[in-house]
Amino acid sequence: MEQRLVTDSVTSEKYLRIASISIATYDYILTLPAEWRFYRSQSSIFHISLACALFVLIRYVSIMAMVVSNYGYFSTTYTQQTCQRYYLVAPILKAMQTMISQVVLGVRTFNITRRDRQIGIILSLLYFLSTSAEWFADLFHGTPSVVNGNCTSANAGKVLSTWFYYLAVILYDIVIVTVSTMHLLRYNPLSGRVERLIRILIYDGIGYFIVLTASNALNLVFYHTTDVRTQSAGASVGYAVTWIMTQRILINVRGKPAPDAQRLENVIVARPTLSAQKRVVSGLRSQFDSKSHSKGSKNAVVAEFRPTSPCNSNDIELDVRVRVERSVVDYKDEPERSSSWVR
């Protein structure tokens, strides 16, 4: 009976690995045009944008992780000695893949919060703590496991620690997605296009969290067991899901075609407080009163206020800039009336 359960678990692991390889291969072929658009959008091979660099890294580090992990599992020629020199390669690539994925989420959240310095410091500390815990949990008490000639990394010590790796990843994702979603919900867009963009960003973040958390929870359960033959059953699924969901975040905004021939930027319009509106009105009325009175008209004056920090069009999140546009109308008879807003 026990032997049959072991056989079934090994068979299930093979099916999971084959399915993950198939899905990842299909998605790779499907996203080749998006990869080509990333390359074409670069001004020079020596001036690659952050978005493009992260896209290439998550794509090909994930491929290396899947190849190394599945080669070790499906191979039948390993001995305990040869596996000793090989078994840590897949866990190292897994940790690197997770670091890249968390950089994408972190920079995305930082830009969504309009590059708030305090939030940036908090996100950096969170990233450092999370990656430190992940590397420690991933390599601590790791041992080579050779079964029927294959080679995998197992956690066979008295204290099982690899499951904590996935717990750290889940906690990081919870914090990042919560912060980004809360800030996105604060935006008050004034056009349907911007509203759709915000909706895409929210769905991307929540979708990433749900799918990746399910994969990490599966691996957490597997690595919480003492059976070394089934601990890595969901490893390949985790590689594939992290790869696909992370690059989808990069593609969904950066890879979208321009709305017109002028390749206009995506704009998020934020409403200021009433006091801020009054300060703008009082400051600009004195500047433009002479012009408007000489013409005998009350023309609207549009003032564009750009962010104080520089914003590169290739920055991640991904070609999304925050721009506030104000249209100030000279109301002589209604001094308390707030300015109107246009996109």
Coordinates of C-alpha atoms in Angstrom, one line a residue:
M1 CA 0.0 0.0 0.0
E2 CA 2.8 2.4 1.0
Q3 CA 4.7 1.5 -2.1
R4 CA 1.7 2.3 -4.3
L5 CA 1.3 5.7 -2.7
V6 CA 4.9 6.5 -3.4
T7 CA 4.6 5.4 -7.0
D8 CA 1.5 7.5 -7.4
S9 CA 3.2 10.6 -5.9
V10 CA 6.2 10.1 -8.3
T11 CA 3.9 9.8 -11.2
S12 CA 2.0 12.9 -10.2
E13 CA 5.3 14.8 -9.9
K14 CA 6.2 13.8 -13.4
Y15 CA 2.9 15.0 -14.8
L16 CA 3.2 18.3 -12.9
R17 CA 6.7 18.9 -14.4
I18 CA 5.7 18.0 -17.9
A19 CA 2.6 20.2 -17.7
S20 CA 4.6 23.1 -16.4
I21 CA 7.2 22.7 -19.2
S22 CA 4.5 22.6 -21.8
I23 CA 2.7 25.7 -20.5
A24 CA 6.0 27.6 -20.1
T25 CA 7.0 26.7 -23.7
Y26 CA 3.7 27.7 -25.1
D27 CA 3.8 31.1 -23.3
Y28 CA 7.4 31.7 -24.4
I29 CA 6.3 31.3 -28.1
L30 CA 3.2 33.3 -27.5
T31 CA 5.2 36.3 -26.1
L32 CA 8.0 36.4 -28.7
P33 CA 6.4 39.3 -30.5
A34 CA 6.2 41.2 -27.2
E35 CA 9.9 40.5 -26.6
W36 CA 10.7 41.8 -30.1
R37 CA 8.8 45.0 -29.3
F38 CA 10.8 45.5 -26.1
Y39 CA 14.0 45.2 -28.2
R40 CA 12.8 47.6 -30.9
S41 CA 11.8 50.2 -28.4
Q42 CA 15.4 50.6 -27.0
S43 CA 17.3 53.5 -28.3
S44 CA 20.6 51.6 -28.2
I45 CA 22.0 48.2 -27.2
F46 CA 24.1 50.1 -24.6
H47 CA 21.1 52.1 -23.2
I48 CA 18.6 49.3 -22.3
S49 CA 15.7 50.4 -20.1
L50 CA 15.0 49.0 -16.7
A51 CA 11.8 47.4 -18.0
C52 CA 13.6 45.6 -20.9
A53 CA 16.4 44.4 -18.6
L54 CA 14.0 43.0 -16.1
F55 CA 12.0 41.3 -18.9
V56 CA 15.0 39.6 -20.3
L57 CA 16.3 38.6 -16.9
I58 CA 13.0 37.1 -15.7
R59 CA 12.6 35.3 -19.0
Y60 CA 15.9 33.6 -19.3
V61 CA 16.8 33.1 -15.7
S62 CA 13.4 31.2 -15.4
I63 CA 14.3 29.1 -18.5
M64 CA 17.7 28.2 -16.9
A65 CA 16.0 27.3 -13.6
M66 CA 13.4 25.1 -15.3
V67 CA 16.0 23.4 -17.5
V68 CA 18.4 22.7 -14.6
S69 CA 15.7 21.5 -12.3
N70 CA 14.0 19.2 -14.7
Y71 CA 17.2 17.8 -16.2
G72 CA 18.3 16.8 -12.7
Y73 CA 14.9 15.2 -12.1
F74 CA 14.5 13.3 -15.3
S75 CA 18.1 12.2 -15.5
T76 CA 19.0 8.6 -14.7
T77 CA 22.8 8.8 -14.6
Y78 CA 23.5 10.7 -11.3
T79 CA 25.4 9.3 -8.4
Q80 CA 25.6 10.7 -4.9
Q81 CA 29.0 12.1 -5.7
T82 CA 28.1 13.8 -9.0
C83 CA 24.8 15.1 -7.5
Q84 CA 26.8 16.7 -4.7
R85 CA 28.2 19.2 -7.3
Y86 CA 24.8 19.8 -9.0
Y87 CA 22.0 19.9 -6.5
L88 CA 22.4 23.5 -5.4
V89 CA 22.2 25.0 -8.9
A90 CA 18.4 24.8 -9.2
P91 CA 17.8 26.4 -5.7
I92 CA 20.2 29.2 -6.5
L93 CA 18.5 30.0 -9.8
K94 CA 15.1 29.8 -8.0
A95 CA 16.2 32.4 -5.5
M96 CA 17.5 34.6 -8.4
Q97 CA 14.2 34.3 -10.2
T98 CA 12.3 35.3 -7.1
M99 CA 14.6 38.3 -6.6
I100 CA 13.9 39.5 -10.1
S101 CA 10.2 39.0 -9.7
Q102 CA 10.2 41.0 -6.5
V103 CA 12.2 43.8 -8.0
V104 CA 9.5 44.1 -10.7
L105 CA 6.7 44.3 -8.1
G106 CA 8.7 46.6 -5.9
V107 CA 9.6 49.2 -8.6
R108 CA 6.0 48.9 -9.9
T109 CA 4.7 49.8 -6.5
F110 CA 7.2 52.6 -6.0
N111 CA 6.1 54.2 -9.3
I112 CA 2.4 53.7 -8.5
T113 CA 3.0 55.6 -5.2
R114 CA 4.4 58.4 -7.3
R115 CA 8.0 57.7 -6.1
D116 CA 7.3 58.6 -2.5
R117 CA 10.7 58.6 -0.7
Q118 CA 9.5 57.2 2.6
I119 CA 7.6 54.4 0.8
G120 CA 10.7 53.7 -1.3
I121 CA 12.9 53.3 1.8
I122 CA 10.3 50.9 3.4
L123 CA 10.1 48.9 0.2
S124 CA 13.9 48.6 0.0
L125 CA 14.1 47.4 3.6
L126 CA 11.3 44.9 3.0
Y127 CA 13.1 43.6 -0.1
F128 CA 16.4 43.2 1.7
L129 CA 14.8 41.4 4.6
S130 CA 12.7 39.2 2.3
T131 CA 15.5 38.2 0.0
S132 CA 17.8 37.5 3.0
A133 CA 15.3 35.2 4.5
E134 CA 14.7 33.5 1.2
W135 CA 18.4 32.7 0.5
F136 CA 18.9 31.4 4.0
A137 CA 15.8 29.2 4.0
D138 CA 16.6 28.0 0.4
L139 CA 20.1 26.8 1.2
F140 CA 20.0 25.9 4.9
H141 CA 20.0 22.2 5.5
G142 CA 19.8 21.4 1.8
T143 CA 21.0 18.0 0.9
P144 CA 21.4 16.1 -2.4
S145 CA 18.8 13.5 -3.0
V146 CA 19.5 10.7 -5.5
V147 CA 16.6 8.4 -6.4
N148 CA 16.9 6.0 -9.4
G149 CA 19.7 8.1 -10.8
N150 CA 18.0 11.5 -10.7
C151 CA 19.3 14.5 -8.6
T152 CA 17.2 16.9 -6.7
S153 CA 17.7 19.2 -3.7
A154 CA 15.9 18.0 -0.5
N155 CA 15.4 19.3 3.0
A156 CA 16.3 16.4 5.2
G157 CA 17.6 18.1 8.4
K158 CA 16.1 17.9 11.8
V159 CA 14.6 21.3 11.2
L160 CA 12.7 21.7 7.9
S161 CA 13.5 25.2 6.6
T162 CA 12.8 25.3 2.9
W163 CA 9.0 25.8 3.4
F164 CA 9.9 29.1 5.1
Y165 CA 11.2 30.3 1.7
Y166 CA 7.7 30.2 0.3
L167 CA 6.2 31.8 3.4
A168 CA 8.6 34.8 3.0
V169 CA 7.6 35.2 -0.7
I170 CA 3.9 35.1 0.2
L171 CA 4.3 37.7 2.9
Y172 CA 6.3 40.0 0.6
D173 CA 3.6 39.7 -2.1
I174 CA 0.9 40.5 0.4
V175 CA 2.5 43.7 1.5
I176 CA 3.4 44.9 -2.0
V177 CA 0.1 44.2 -3.6
T178 CA -1.8 45.8 -0.7
V179 CA 0.2 49.0 -1.0
S180 CA -0.1 49.3 -4.7
T181 CA -3.8 48.5 -4.8
M182 CA -4.6 51.0 -2.1
H183 CA -2.8 53.8 -4.0
L184 CA -4.4 52.9 -7.3
L185 CA -7.8 53.1 -5.7
R186 CA -7.1 56.6 -4.5
Y187 CA -6.7 57.9 -8.1
N188 CA -9.7 59.7 -9.5
P189 CA -9.4 59.5 -13.3
L190 CA -11.2 61.9 -15.5
S191 CA -11.2 59.8 -18.7
G192 CA -12.2 56.4 -19.7
R193 CA -8.8 55.5 -21.1
V194 CA -7.1 56.3 -17.8
E195 CA -9.7 54.4 -15.8
R196 CA -9.1 51.3 -18.0
L197 CA -5.3 51.7 -17.3
I198 CA -5.9 51.8 -13.6
R199 CA -8.2 48.8 -13.8
I200 CA -5.5 46.9 -15.7
L201 CA -2.9 47.7 -13.0
I202 CA -5.2 46.6 -10.2
Y203 CA -6.2 43.3 -12.0
D204 CA -2.5 42.6 -12.8
G205 CA -1.5 43.0 -9.2
I206 CA -4.3 41.0 -7.7
G207 CA -4.1 38.3 -10.4
Y208 CA -0.4 38.0 -9.9
F209 CA -0.9 37.6 -6.1
I210 CA -3.7 35.0 -6.4
V211 CA -2.0 32.7 -8.9
L212 CA 1.5 33.0 -7.4
T213 CA 0.3 32.6 -3.8
A214 CA -1.5 29.4 -4.9
S215 CA 1.7 28.0 -6.4
N216 CA 3.8 29.1 -3.4
A217 CA 1.2 27.5 -1.0
L218 CA 1.4 24.3 -2.9
N219 CA 5.2 24.2 -2.6
L220 CA 5.0 25.2 1.1
V221 CA 2.9 22.1 1.8
F222 CA 5.2 19.8 -0.2
Y223 CA 8.3 21.1 1.6
H224 CA 6.7 20.8 4.9
T225 CA 6.7 17.0 4.6
T226 CA 9.6 14.8 5.4
D227 CA 9.4 12.7 2.2
V228 CA 12.4 13.8 0.1
R229 CA 10.9 12.1 -3.0
T230 CA 7.9 14.5 -3.1
Q231 CA 9.3 17.7 -1.7
S232 CA 10.2 19.1 -5.1
A233 CA 7.0 18.0 -6.8
G234 CA 5.7 21.5 -7.3
A235 CA 9.1 23.2 -8.0
S236 CA 8.7 23.3 -11.7
V237 CA 5.2 24.7 -11.4
G238 CA 6.5 27.5 -9.2
Y239 CA 9.2 28.4 -11.8
A240 CA 6.6 28.5 -14.6
V241 CA 4.0 30.5 -12.7
T242 CA 6.6 33.1 -11.4
W243 CA 8.0 33.5 -14.9
I244 CA 4.6 33.9 -16.7
M245 CA 2.9 36.2 -14.2
T246 CA 5.9 38.5 -13.8
Q247 CA 6.5 39.0 -17.5
R248 CA 2.8 39.5 -18.0
I249 CA 3.0 42.5 -15.6
L250 CA 5.7 43.9 -17.8
I251 CA 4.0 43.2 -21.0
N252 CA 0.4 44.3 -20.2
V253 CA 1.3 48.0 -19.9
R254 CA 4.7 48.4 -21.6
G255 CA 3.7 46.2 -24.5
K256 CA 0.4 47.9 -25.4
P257 CA 0.3 49.7 -28.7
A258 CA 0.1 53.4 -28.7
P259 CA -3.4 54.9 -28.9
D260 CA -2.5 57.1 -32.0
A261 CA 0.2 58.1 -34.3
Q262 CA 1.7 60.5 -31.9
R263 CA 2.3 57.7 -29.3
L264 CA 0.8 59.7 -26.5
E265 CA 1.7 58.9 -22.9
N266 CA -0.7 57.2 -20.6
V267 CA -1.8 59.9 -18.1
I268 CA -3.2 59.5 -14.6
V269 CA -5.0 62.6 -13.5
A270 CA -5.2 63.2 -9.7
R271 CA -7.5 65.7 -8.1
P272 CA -6.0 68.0 -5.5
T273 CA -7.7 69.3 -2.4
L274 CA -9.9 72.4 -2.6
S275 CA -7.3 74.5 -0.8
A276 CA -4.7 73.5 -3.4
Q277 CA -7.1 74.6 -6.1
K278 CA -7.6 78.0 -4.5
R279 CA -3.9 78.6 -4.3
V280 CA -3.5 77.8 -8.0
V281 CA -6.4 80.1 -8.8
S282 CA -5.0 83.0 -6.7
G283 CA -1.5 82.6 -8.0
L284 CA -2.4 82.3 -11.7
R285 CA -5.1 85.0 -11.8
S286 CA -2.6 87.8 -11.1
Q287 CA -0.3 86.5 -13.7
F288 CA -2.9 86.3 -16.5
D289 CA -5.4 89.0 -15.5
S290 CA -3.7 91.7 -17.7
K291 CA -3.9 89.5 -20.8
S292 CA -7.4 88.4 -20.3
H293 CA -8.7 91.9 -19.6
S294 CA -6.9 93.5 -22.5
K295 CA -8.7 91.0 -24.8
G296 CA -12.0 91.5 -23.0
S297 CA -12.5 87.8 -22.6
K298 CA -12.4 85.1 -20.0
N299 CA -10.3 82.5 -21.6
A300 CA -9.3 79.3 -19.8
V301 CA -5.7 79.0 -18.9
V302 CA -4.2 75.5 -18.9
A303 CA -1.2 75.0 -16.6
E304 CA 0.7 71.7 -16.6
F305 CA 2.6 70.7 -13.5
R306 CA 5.2 67.9 -14.0
P307 CA 6.6 65.7 -11.2
T308 CA 9.7 67.1 -9.4
S309 CA 11.6 63.9 -10.0
P310 CA 12.7 63.0 -13.5
C311 CA 10.6 60.4 -15.3
N312 CA 11.9 58.3 -18.1
S313 CA 9.5 57.0 -20.7
N314 CA 11.1 53.6 -20.4
D315 CA 10.8 53.4 -16.6
I316 CA 8.7 50.7 -15.1
E317 CA 5.6 51.2 -14.4
L318 CA 5.8 51.0 -17.5
D319 CA 5.5 54.2 -19.4
V320 CA 3.0 55.3 -16.8
R321 CA 3.5 58.9 -15.7
V322 CA 1.6 61.0 -13.3
R323 CA 0.7 64.4 -14.7
V324 CA -1.8 66.9 -13.3
E325 CA -3.4 69.3 -15.6
R326 CA -5.4 72.3 -14.4
S327 CA -7.7 74.5 -16.3
V328 CA -8.2 77.8 -14.3
V329 CA -11.2 79.9 -15.2
D330 CA -11.3 83.6 -14.1
Y331 CA -14.5 83.9 -12.0
K332 CA -14.8 87.5 -10.9
D333 CA -18.3 87.2 -9.5
E334 CA -17.7 83.8 -7.9
P335 CA -14.4 84.0 -5.9
E336 CA -15.1 80.9 -3.9
R337 CA -15.8 78.6 -6.8
S338 CA -13.1 76.0 -7.4
S339 CA -11.4 75.6 -10.7
S340 CA -12.6 73.2 -13.4
W341 CA -10.5 70.2 -14.3
V342 CA -9.8 68.8 -17.7
R343 CA -7.5 66.1 -18.8

